[in-house]
CSV table of N, CA and C in Angstrom, one decimal:
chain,number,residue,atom,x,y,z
A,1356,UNK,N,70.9,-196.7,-171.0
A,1356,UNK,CA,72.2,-196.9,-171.5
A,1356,UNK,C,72.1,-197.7,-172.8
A,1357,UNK,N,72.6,-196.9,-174.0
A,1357,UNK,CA,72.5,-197.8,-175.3
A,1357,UNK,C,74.2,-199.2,-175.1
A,1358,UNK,N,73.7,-200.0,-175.9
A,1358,UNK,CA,74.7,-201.1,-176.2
A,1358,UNK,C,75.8,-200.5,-177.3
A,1359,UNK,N,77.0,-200.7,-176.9
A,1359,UNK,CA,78.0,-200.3,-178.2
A,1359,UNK,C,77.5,-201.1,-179.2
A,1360,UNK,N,77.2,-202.5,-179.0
A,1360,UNK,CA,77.1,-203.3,-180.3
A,1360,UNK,C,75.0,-203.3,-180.3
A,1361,UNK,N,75.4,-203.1,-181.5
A,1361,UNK,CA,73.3,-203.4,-181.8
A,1361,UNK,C,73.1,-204.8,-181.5
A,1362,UNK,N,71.3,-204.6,-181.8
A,1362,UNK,CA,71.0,-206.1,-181.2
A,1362,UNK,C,71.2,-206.5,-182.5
A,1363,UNK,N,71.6,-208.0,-182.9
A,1363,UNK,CA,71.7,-208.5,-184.5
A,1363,UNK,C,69.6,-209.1,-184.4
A,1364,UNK,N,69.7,-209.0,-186.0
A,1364,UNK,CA,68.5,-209.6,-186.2
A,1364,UNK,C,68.6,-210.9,-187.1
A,1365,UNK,N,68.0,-211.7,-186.4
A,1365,UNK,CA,68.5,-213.1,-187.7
A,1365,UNK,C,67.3,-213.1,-188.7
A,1366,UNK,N,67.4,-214.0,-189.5
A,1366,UNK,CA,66.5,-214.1,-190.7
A,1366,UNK,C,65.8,-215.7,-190.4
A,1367,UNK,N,66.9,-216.3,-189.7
A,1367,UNK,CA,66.6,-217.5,-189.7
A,1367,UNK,C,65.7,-217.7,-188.8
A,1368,UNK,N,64.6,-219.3,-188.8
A,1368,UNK,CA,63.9,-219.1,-187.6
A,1368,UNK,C,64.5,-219.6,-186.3
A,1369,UNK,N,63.5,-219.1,-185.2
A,1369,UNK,CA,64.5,-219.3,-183.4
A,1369,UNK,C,64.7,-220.4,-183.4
A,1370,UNK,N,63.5,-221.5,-183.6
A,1370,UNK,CA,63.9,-222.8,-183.7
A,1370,UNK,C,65.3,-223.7,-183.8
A,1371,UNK,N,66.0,-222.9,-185.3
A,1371,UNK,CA,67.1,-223.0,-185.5
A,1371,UNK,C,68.2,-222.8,-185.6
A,1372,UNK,N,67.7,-221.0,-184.7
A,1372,UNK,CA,68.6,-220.5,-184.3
A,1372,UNK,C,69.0,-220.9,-182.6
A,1373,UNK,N,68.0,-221.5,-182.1
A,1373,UNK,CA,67.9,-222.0,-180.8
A,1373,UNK,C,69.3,-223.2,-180.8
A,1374,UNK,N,68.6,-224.4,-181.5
A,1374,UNK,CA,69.5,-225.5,-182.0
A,1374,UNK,C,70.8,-225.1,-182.2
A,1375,UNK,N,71.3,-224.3,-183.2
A,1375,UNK,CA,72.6,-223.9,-183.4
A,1375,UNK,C,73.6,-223.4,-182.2
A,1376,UNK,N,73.1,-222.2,-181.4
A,1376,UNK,CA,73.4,-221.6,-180.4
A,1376,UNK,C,74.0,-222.7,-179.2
A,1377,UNK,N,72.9,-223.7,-179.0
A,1377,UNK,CA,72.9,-224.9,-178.1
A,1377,UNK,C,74.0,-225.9,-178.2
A,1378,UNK,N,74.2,-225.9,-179.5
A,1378,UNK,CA,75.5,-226.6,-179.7
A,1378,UNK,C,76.5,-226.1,-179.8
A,1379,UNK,N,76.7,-225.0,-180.4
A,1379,UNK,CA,77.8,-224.1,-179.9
A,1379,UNK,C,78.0,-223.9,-178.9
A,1380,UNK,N,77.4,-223.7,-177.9
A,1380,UNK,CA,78.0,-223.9,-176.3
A,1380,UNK,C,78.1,-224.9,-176.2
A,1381,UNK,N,77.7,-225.9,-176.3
A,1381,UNK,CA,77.7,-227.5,-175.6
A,1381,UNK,C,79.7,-227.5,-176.4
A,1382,UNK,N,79.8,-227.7,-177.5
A,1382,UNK,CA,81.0,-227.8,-177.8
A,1382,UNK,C,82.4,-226.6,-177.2
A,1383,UNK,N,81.5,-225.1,-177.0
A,1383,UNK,CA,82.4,-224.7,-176.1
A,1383,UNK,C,82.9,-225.1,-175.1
A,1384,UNK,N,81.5,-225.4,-174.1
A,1384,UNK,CA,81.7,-226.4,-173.0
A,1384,UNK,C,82.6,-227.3,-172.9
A,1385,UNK,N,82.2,-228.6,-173.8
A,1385,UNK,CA,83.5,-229.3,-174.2
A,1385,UNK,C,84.7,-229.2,-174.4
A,1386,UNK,N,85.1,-227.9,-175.3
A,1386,UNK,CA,86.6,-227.8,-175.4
A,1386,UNK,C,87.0,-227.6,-173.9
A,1387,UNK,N,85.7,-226.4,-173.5
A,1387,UNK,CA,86.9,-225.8,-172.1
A,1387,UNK,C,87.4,-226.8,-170.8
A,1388,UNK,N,86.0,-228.1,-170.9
A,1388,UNK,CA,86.4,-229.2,-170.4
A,1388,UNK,C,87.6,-229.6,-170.5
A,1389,UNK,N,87.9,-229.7,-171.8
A,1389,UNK,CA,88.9,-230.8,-172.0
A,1389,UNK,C,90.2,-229.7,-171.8
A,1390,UNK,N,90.3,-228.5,-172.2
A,1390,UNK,CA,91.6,-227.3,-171.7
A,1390,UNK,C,91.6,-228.1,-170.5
A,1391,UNK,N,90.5,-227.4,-169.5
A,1391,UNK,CA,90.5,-227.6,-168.1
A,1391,UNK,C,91.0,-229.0,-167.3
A,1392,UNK,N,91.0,-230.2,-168.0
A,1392,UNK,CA,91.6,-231.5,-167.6
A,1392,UNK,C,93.2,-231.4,-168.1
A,1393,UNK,N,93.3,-231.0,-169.3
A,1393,UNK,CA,94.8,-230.9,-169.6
A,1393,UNK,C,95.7,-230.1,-168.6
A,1394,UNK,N,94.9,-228.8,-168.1
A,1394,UNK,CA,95.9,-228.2,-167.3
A,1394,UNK,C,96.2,-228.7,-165.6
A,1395,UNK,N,95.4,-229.1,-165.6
A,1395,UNK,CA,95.2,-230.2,-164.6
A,1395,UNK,C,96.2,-231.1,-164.0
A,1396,UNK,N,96.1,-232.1,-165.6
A,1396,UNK,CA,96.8,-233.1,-165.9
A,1396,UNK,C,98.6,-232.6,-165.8
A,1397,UNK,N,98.6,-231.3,-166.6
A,1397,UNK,CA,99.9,-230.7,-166.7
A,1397,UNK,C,100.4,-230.0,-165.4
A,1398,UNK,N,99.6,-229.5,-164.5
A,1398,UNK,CA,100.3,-229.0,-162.8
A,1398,UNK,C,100.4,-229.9,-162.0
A,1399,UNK,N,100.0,-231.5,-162.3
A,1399,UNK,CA,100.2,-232.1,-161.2
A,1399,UNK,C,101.6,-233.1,-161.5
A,1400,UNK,N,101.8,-233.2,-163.1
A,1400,UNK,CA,103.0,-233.4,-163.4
A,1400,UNK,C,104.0,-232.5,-163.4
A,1401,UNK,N,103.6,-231.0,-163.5
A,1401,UNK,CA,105.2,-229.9,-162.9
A,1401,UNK,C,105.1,-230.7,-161.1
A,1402,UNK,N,103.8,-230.5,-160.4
A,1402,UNK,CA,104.5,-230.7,-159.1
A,1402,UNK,C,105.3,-232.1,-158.9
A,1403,UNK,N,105.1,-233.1,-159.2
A,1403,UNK,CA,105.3,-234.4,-159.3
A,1403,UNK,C,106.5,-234.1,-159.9
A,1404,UNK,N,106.5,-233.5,-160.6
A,1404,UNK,CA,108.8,-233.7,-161.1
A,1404,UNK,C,109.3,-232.7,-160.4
A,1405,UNK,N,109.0,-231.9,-159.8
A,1405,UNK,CA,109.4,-230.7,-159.2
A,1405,UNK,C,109.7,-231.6,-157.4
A,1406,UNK,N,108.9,-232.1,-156.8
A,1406,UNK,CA,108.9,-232.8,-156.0
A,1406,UNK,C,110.2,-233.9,-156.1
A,1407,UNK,N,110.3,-234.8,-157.0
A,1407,UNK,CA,111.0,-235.9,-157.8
A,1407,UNK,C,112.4,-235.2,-157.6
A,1408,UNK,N,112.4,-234.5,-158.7
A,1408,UNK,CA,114.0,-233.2,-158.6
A,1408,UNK,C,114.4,-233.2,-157.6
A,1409,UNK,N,113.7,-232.5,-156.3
A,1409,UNK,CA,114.0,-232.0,-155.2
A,1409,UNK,C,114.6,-233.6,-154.7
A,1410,UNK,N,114.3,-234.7,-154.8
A,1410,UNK,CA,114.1,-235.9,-154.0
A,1410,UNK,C,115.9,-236.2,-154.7
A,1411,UNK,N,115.6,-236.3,-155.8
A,1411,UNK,CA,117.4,-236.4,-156.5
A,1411,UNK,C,118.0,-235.8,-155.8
A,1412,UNK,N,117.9,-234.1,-155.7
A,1412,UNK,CA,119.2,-233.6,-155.4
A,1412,UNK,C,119.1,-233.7,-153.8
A,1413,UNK,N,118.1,-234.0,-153.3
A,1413,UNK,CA,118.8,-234.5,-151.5
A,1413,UNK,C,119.6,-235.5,-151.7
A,1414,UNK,N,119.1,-237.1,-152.5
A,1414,UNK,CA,119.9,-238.0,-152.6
A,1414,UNK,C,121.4,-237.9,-153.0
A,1415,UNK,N,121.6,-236.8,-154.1
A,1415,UNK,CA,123.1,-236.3,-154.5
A,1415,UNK,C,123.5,-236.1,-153.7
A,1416,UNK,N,123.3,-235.0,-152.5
A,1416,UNK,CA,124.0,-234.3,-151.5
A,1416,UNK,C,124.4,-235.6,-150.7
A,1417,UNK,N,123.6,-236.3,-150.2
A,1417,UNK,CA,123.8,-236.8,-149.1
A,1417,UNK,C,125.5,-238.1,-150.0
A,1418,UNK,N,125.1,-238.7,-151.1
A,1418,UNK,CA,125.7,-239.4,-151.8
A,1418,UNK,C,127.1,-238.6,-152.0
A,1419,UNK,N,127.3,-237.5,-151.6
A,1419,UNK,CA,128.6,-236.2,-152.4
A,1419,UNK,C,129.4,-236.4,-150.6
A,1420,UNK,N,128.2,-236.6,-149.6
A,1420,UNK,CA,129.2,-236.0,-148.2
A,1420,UNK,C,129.9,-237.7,-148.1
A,1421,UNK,N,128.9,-238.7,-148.5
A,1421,UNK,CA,129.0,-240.0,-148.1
A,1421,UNK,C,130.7,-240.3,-149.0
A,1422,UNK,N,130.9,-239.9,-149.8
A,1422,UNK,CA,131.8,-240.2,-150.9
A,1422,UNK,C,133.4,-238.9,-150.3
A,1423,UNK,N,132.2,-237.9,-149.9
A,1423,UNK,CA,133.8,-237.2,-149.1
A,1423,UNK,C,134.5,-237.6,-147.5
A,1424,UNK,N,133.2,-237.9,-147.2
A,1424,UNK,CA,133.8,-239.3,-145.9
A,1424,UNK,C,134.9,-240.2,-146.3
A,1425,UNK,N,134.6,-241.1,-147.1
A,1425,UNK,CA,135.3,-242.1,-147.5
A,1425,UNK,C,136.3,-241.7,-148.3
A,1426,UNK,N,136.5,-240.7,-149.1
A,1426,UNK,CA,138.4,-240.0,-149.1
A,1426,UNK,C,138.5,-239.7,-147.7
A,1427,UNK,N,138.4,-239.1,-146.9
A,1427,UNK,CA,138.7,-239.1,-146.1
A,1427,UNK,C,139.4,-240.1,-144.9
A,1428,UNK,N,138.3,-240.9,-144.9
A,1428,UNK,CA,139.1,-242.0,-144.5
A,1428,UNK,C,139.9,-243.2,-145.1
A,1429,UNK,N,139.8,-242.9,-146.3
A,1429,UNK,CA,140.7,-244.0,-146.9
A,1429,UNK,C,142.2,-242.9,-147.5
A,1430,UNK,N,142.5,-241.4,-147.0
A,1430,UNK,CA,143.4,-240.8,-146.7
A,1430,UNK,C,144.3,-241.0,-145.8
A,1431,UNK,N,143.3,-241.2,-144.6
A,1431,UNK,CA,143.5,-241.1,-143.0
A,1431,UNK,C,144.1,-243.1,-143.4
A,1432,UNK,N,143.6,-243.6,-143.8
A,1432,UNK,CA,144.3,-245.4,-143.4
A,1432,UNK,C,145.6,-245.1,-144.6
A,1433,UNK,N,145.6,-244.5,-145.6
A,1433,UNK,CA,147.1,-244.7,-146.1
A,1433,UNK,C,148.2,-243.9,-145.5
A,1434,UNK,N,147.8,-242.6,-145.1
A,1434,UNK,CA,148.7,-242.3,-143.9
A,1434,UNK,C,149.3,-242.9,-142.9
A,1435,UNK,N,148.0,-244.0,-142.4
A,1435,UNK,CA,148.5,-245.2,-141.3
A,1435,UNK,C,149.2,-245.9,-141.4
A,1436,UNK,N,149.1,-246.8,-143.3
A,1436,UNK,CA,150.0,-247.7,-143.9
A,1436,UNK,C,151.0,-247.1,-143.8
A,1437,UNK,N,151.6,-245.6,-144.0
A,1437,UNK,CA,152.6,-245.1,-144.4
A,1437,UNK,C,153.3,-244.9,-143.4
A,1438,UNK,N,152.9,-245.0,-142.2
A,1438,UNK,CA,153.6,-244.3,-141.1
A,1438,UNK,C,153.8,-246.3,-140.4
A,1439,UNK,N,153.1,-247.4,-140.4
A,1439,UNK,CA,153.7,-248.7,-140.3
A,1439,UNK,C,154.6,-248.6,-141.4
A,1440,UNK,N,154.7,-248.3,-142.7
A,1440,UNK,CA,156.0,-249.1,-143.2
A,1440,UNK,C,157.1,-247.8,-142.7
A,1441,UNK,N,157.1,-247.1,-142.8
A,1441,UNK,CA,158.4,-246.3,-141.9
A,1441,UNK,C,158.9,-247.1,-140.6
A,1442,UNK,N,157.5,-247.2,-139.6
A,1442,UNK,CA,158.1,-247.6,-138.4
A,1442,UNK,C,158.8,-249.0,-139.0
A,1443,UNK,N,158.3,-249.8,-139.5
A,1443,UNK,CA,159.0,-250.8,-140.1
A,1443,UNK,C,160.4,-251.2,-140.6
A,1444,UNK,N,160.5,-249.8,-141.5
A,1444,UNK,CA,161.9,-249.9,-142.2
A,1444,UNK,C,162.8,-249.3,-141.2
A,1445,UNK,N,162.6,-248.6,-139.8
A,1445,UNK,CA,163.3,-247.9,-139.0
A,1445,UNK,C,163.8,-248.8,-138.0
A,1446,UNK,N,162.8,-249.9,-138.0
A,1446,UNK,CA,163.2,-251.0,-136.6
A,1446,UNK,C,163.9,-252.3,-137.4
A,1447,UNK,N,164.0,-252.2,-138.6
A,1447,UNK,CA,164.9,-253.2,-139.2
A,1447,UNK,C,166.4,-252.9,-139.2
């Protein structure tokens, strides 16, 4: 099976064509390191606010029913007031 691409022939010698090659991957290496820590770094901060988010909106809800309680009962006590000053003004 032939290669689509030919073999290249360098001019230069292997010595330094060795050396060049070697650093070119070592710096690929490198970059892909450092991608690979960034993305890392960046999914554990989506889960971490994604988590966080979630943790607010329980706190809202619970804070939304706690706040509709309390109309409610402070409905239910002015009703009460209202119904002592009637009996009040009715027994005077």
């Amino acid at each position: 099976m032939q290669s689509a691409v030919k073999d290249k022939t360098y001019r230069s010698p292997v010595r330094k064509l060795a050396r060049f090659f070697e650093k070119s991957r070592d710096q690929w290496k490198s970059k892909h390191g450092r991608a690979k820590t960034s993305v890392k770094r960046l999914k554990n901060r989506v889960r971490f606010l994604g988590k966080s988010r979630e943790q607010w909106k329980s706190r809202v809800q619970e804070l939304e029913m706690e706040v509709a309680r309390l109309k409610t009962r402070e409905q239910a006590l002015e009703q009460a007031v209202e119904s002592l000053g009637k009996k009040e003004s009715t027994n005077r």
